[in-house]
PDB file of C-alpha atoms in Angstrom:
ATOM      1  CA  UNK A   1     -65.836  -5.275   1.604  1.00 92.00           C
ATOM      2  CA  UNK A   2     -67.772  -2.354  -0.296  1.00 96.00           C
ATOM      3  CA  UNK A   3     -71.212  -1.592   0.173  1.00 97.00           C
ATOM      4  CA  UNK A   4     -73.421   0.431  -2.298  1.00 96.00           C
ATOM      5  CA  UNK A   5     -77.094   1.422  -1.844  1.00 97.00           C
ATOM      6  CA  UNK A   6     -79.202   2.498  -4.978  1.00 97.00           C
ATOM      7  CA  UNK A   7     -82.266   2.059  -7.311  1.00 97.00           C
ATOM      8  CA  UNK A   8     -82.166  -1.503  -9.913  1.00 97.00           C
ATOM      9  CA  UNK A   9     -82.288  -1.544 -13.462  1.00 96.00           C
ATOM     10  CA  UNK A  10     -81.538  -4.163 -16.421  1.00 96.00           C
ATOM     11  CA  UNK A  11     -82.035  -7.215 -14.290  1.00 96.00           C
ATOM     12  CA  UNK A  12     -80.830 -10.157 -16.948  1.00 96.00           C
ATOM     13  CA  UNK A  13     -79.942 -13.708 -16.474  1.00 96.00           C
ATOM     14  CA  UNK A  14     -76.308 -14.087 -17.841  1.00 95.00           C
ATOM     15  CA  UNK A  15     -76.297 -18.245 -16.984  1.00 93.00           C
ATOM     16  CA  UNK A  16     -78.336 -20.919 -16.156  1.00 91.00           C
ATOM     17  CA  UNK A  17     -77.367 -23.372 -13.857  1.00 89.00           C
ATOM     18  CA  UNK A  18     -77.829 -24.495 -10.338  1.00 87.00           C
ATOM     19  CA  UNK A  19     -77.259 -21.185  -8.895  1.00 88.00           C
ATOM     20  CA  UNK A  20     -78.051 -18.667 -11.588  1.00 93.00           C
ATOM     21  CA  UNK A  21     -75.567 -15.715 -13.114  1.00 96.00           C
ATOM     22  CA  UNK A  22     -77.502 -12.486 -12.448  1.00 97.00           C
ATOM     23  CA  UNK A  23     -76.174  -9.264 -13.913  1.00 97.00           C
ATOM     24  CA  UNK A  24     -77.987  -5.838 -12.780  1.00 97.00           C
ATOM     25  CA  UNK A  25     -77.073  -2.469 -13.087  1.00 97.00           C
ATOM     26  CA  UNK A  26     -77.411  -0.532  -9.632  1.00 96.00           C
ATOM     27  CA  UNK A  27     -76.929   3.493 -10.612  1.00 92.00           C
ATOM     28  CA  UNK A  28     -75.376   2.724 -13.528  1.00 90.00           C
ATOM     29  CA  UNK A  29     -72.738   0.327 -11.965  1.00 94.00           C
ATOM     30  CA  UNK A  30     -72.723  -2.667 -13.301  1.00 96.00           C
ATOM     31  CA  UNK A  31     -73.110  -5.625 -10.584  1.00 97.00           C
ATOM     32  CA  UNK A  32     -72.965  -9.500 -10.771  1.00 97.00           C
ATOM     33  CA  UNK A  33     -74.869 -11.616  -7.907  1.00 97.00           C
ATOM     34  CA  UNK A  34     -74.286 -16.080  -8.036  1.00 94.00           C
ATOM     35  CA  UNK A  35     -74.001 -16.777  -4.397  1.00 91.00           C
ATOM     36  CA  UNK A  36     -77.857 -15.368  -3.485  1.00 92.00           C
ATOM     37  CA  UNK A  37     -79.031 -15.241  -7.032  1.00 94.00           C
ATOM     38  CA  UNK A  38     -82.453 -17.186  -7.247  1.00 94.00           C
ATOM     39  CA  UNK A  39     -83.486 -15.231  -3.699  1.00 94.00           C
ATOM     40  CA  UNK A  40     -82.295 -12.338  -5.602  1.00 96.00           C
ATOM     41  CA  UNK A  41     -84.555 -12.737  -7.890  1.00 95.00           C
ATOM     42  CA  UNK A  42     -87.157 -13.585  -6.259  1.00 93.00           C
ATOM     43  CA  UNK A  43     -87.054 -10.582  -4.212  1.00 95.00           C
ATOM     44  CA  UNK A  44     -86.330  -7.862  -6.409  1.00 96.00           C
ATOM     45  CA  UNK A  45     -87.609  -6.285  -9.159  1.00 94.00           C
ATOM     46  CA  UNK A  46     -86.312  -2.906 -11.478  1.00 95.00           C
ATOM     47  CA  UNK A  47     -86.940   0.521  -9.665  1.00 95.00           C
ATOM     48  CA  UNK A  48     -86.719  -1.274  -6.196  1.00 96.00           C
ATOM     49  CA  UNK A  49     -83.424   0.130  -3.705  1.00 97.00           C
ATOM     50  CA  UNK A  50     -81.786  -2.310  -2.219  1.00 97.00           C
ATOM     51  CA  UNK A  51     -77.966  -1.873  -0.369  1.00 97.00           C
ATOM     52  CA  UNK A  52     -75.633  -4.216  -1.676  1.00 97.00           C
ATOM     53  CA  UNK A  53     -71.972  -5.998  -0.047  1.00 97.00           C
ATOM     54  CA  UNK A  54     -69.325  -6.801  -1.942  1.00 97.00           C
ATOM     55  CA  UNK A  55     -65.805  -6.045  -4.093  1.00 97.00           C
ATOM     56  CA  UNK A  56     -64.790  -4.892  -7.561  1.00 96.00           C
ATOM     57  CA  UNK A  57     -63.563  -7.755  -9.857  1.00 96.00           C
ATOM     58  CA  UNK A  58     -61.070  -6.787 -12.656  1.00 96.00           C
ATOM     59  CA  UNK A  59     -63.964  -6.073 -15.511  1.00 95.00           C
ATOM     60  CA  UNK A  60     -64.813  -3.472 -13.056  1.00 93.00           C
ATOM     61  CA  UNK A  61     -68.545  -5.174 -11.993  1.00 96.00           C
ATOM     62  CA  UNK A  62     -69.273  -5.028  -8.590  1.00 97.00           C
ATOM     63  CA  UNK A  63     -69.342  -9.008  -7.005  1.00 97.00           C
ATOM     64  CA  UNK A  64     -72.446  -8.819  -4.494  1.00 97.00           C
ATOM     65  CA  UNK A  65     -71.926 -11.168  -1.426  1.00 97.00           C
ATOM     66  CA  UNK A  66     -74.876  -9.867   0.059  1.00 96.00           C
ATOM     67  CA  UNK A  67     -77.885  -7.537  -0.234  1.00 96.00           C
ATOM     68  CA  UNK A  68     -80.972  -6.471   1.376  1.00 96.00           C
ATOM     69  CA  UNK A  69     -83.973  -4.440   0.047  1.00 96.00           C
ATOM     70  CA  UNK A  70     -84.870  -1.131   1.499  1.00 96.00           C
ATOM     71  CA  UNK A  71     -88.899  -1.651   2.213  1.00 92.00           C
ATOM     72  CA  UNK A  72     -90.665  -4.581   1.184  1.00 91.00           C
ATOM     73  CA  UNK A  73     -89.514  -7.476  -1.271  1.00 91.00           C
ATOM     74  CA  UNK A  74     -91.368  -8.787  -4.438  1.00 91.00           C
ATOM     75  CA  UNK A  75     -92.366 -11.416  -3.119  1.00 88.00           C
ATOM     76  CA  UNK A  76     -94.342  -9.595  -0.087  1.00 88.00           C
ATOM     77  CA  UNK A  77     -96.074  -7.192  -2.647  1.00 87.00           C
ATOM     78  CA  UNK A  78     -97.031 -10.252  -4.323  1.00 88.00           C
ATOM     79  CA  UNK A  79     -98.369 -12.094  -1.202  1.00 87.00           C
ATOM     80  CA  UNK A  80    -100.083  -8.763   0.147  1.00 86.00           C
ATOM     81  CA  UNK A  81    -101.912  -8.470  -3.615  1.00 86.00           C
ATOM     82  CA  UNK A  82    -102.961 -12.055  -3.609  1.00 85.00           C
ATOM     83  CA  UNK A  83    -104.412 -11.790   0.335  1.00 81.00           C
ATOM     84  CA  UNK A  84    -106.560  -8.922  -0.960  1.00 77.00           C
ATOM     85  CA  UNK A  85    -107.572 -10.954  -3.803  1.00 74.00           C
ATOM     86  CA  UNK A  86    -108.942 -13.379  -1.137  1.00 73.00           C
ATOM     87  CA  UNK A  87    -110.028 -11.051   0.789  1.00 69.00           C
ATOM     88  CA  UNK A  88    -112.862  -9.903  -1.906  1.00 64.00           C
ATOM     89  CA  UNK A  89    -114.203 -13.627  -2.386  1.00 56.00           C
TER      90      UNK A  89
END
């Protein structure tokens, strides 16, 4: 298994279904994600850096098995910016 680290761009949606297509590019490498794809999504957004797992299919897109974001996820920012909200009432 290959791992890559780097900065997310063109997050799309390639199918809907039970567990989602996801297509991203990750430094210009284009990257597929089913397996973790609604957590993916959930959890990152373009411009974060995340490290990704995986192989090289024969279109040349990278296959993530697994990934993790470097700092915190979307969905912390977004808990941490609705506390505050809360926090001013």
């Amino acid at each position: 298994m290959k791992s890559m680290k780097g900065v997310v761009s063109k997050i799309r949606v390639l199918k809907m279904s039970k567990t989602p297509l996801v297509r991203f590019s990750l430094n210009n490498e284009n990257c597929l994600i089913a397996a973790h794809s609604l957590n993916f999504l959930a959890d990152v957004e373009e411009g974060m850096q995340i490290v990704v797992a995986g192989e090289f299919n024969d279109r040349k897109q990278f296959v993530v098995k697994k990934y993790t974001v470097i700092g915190k996820t979307k969905i912390m920012i977004e808990f941490e910016a609705m506390k505050k909200d809360l926090s001013f009432c």
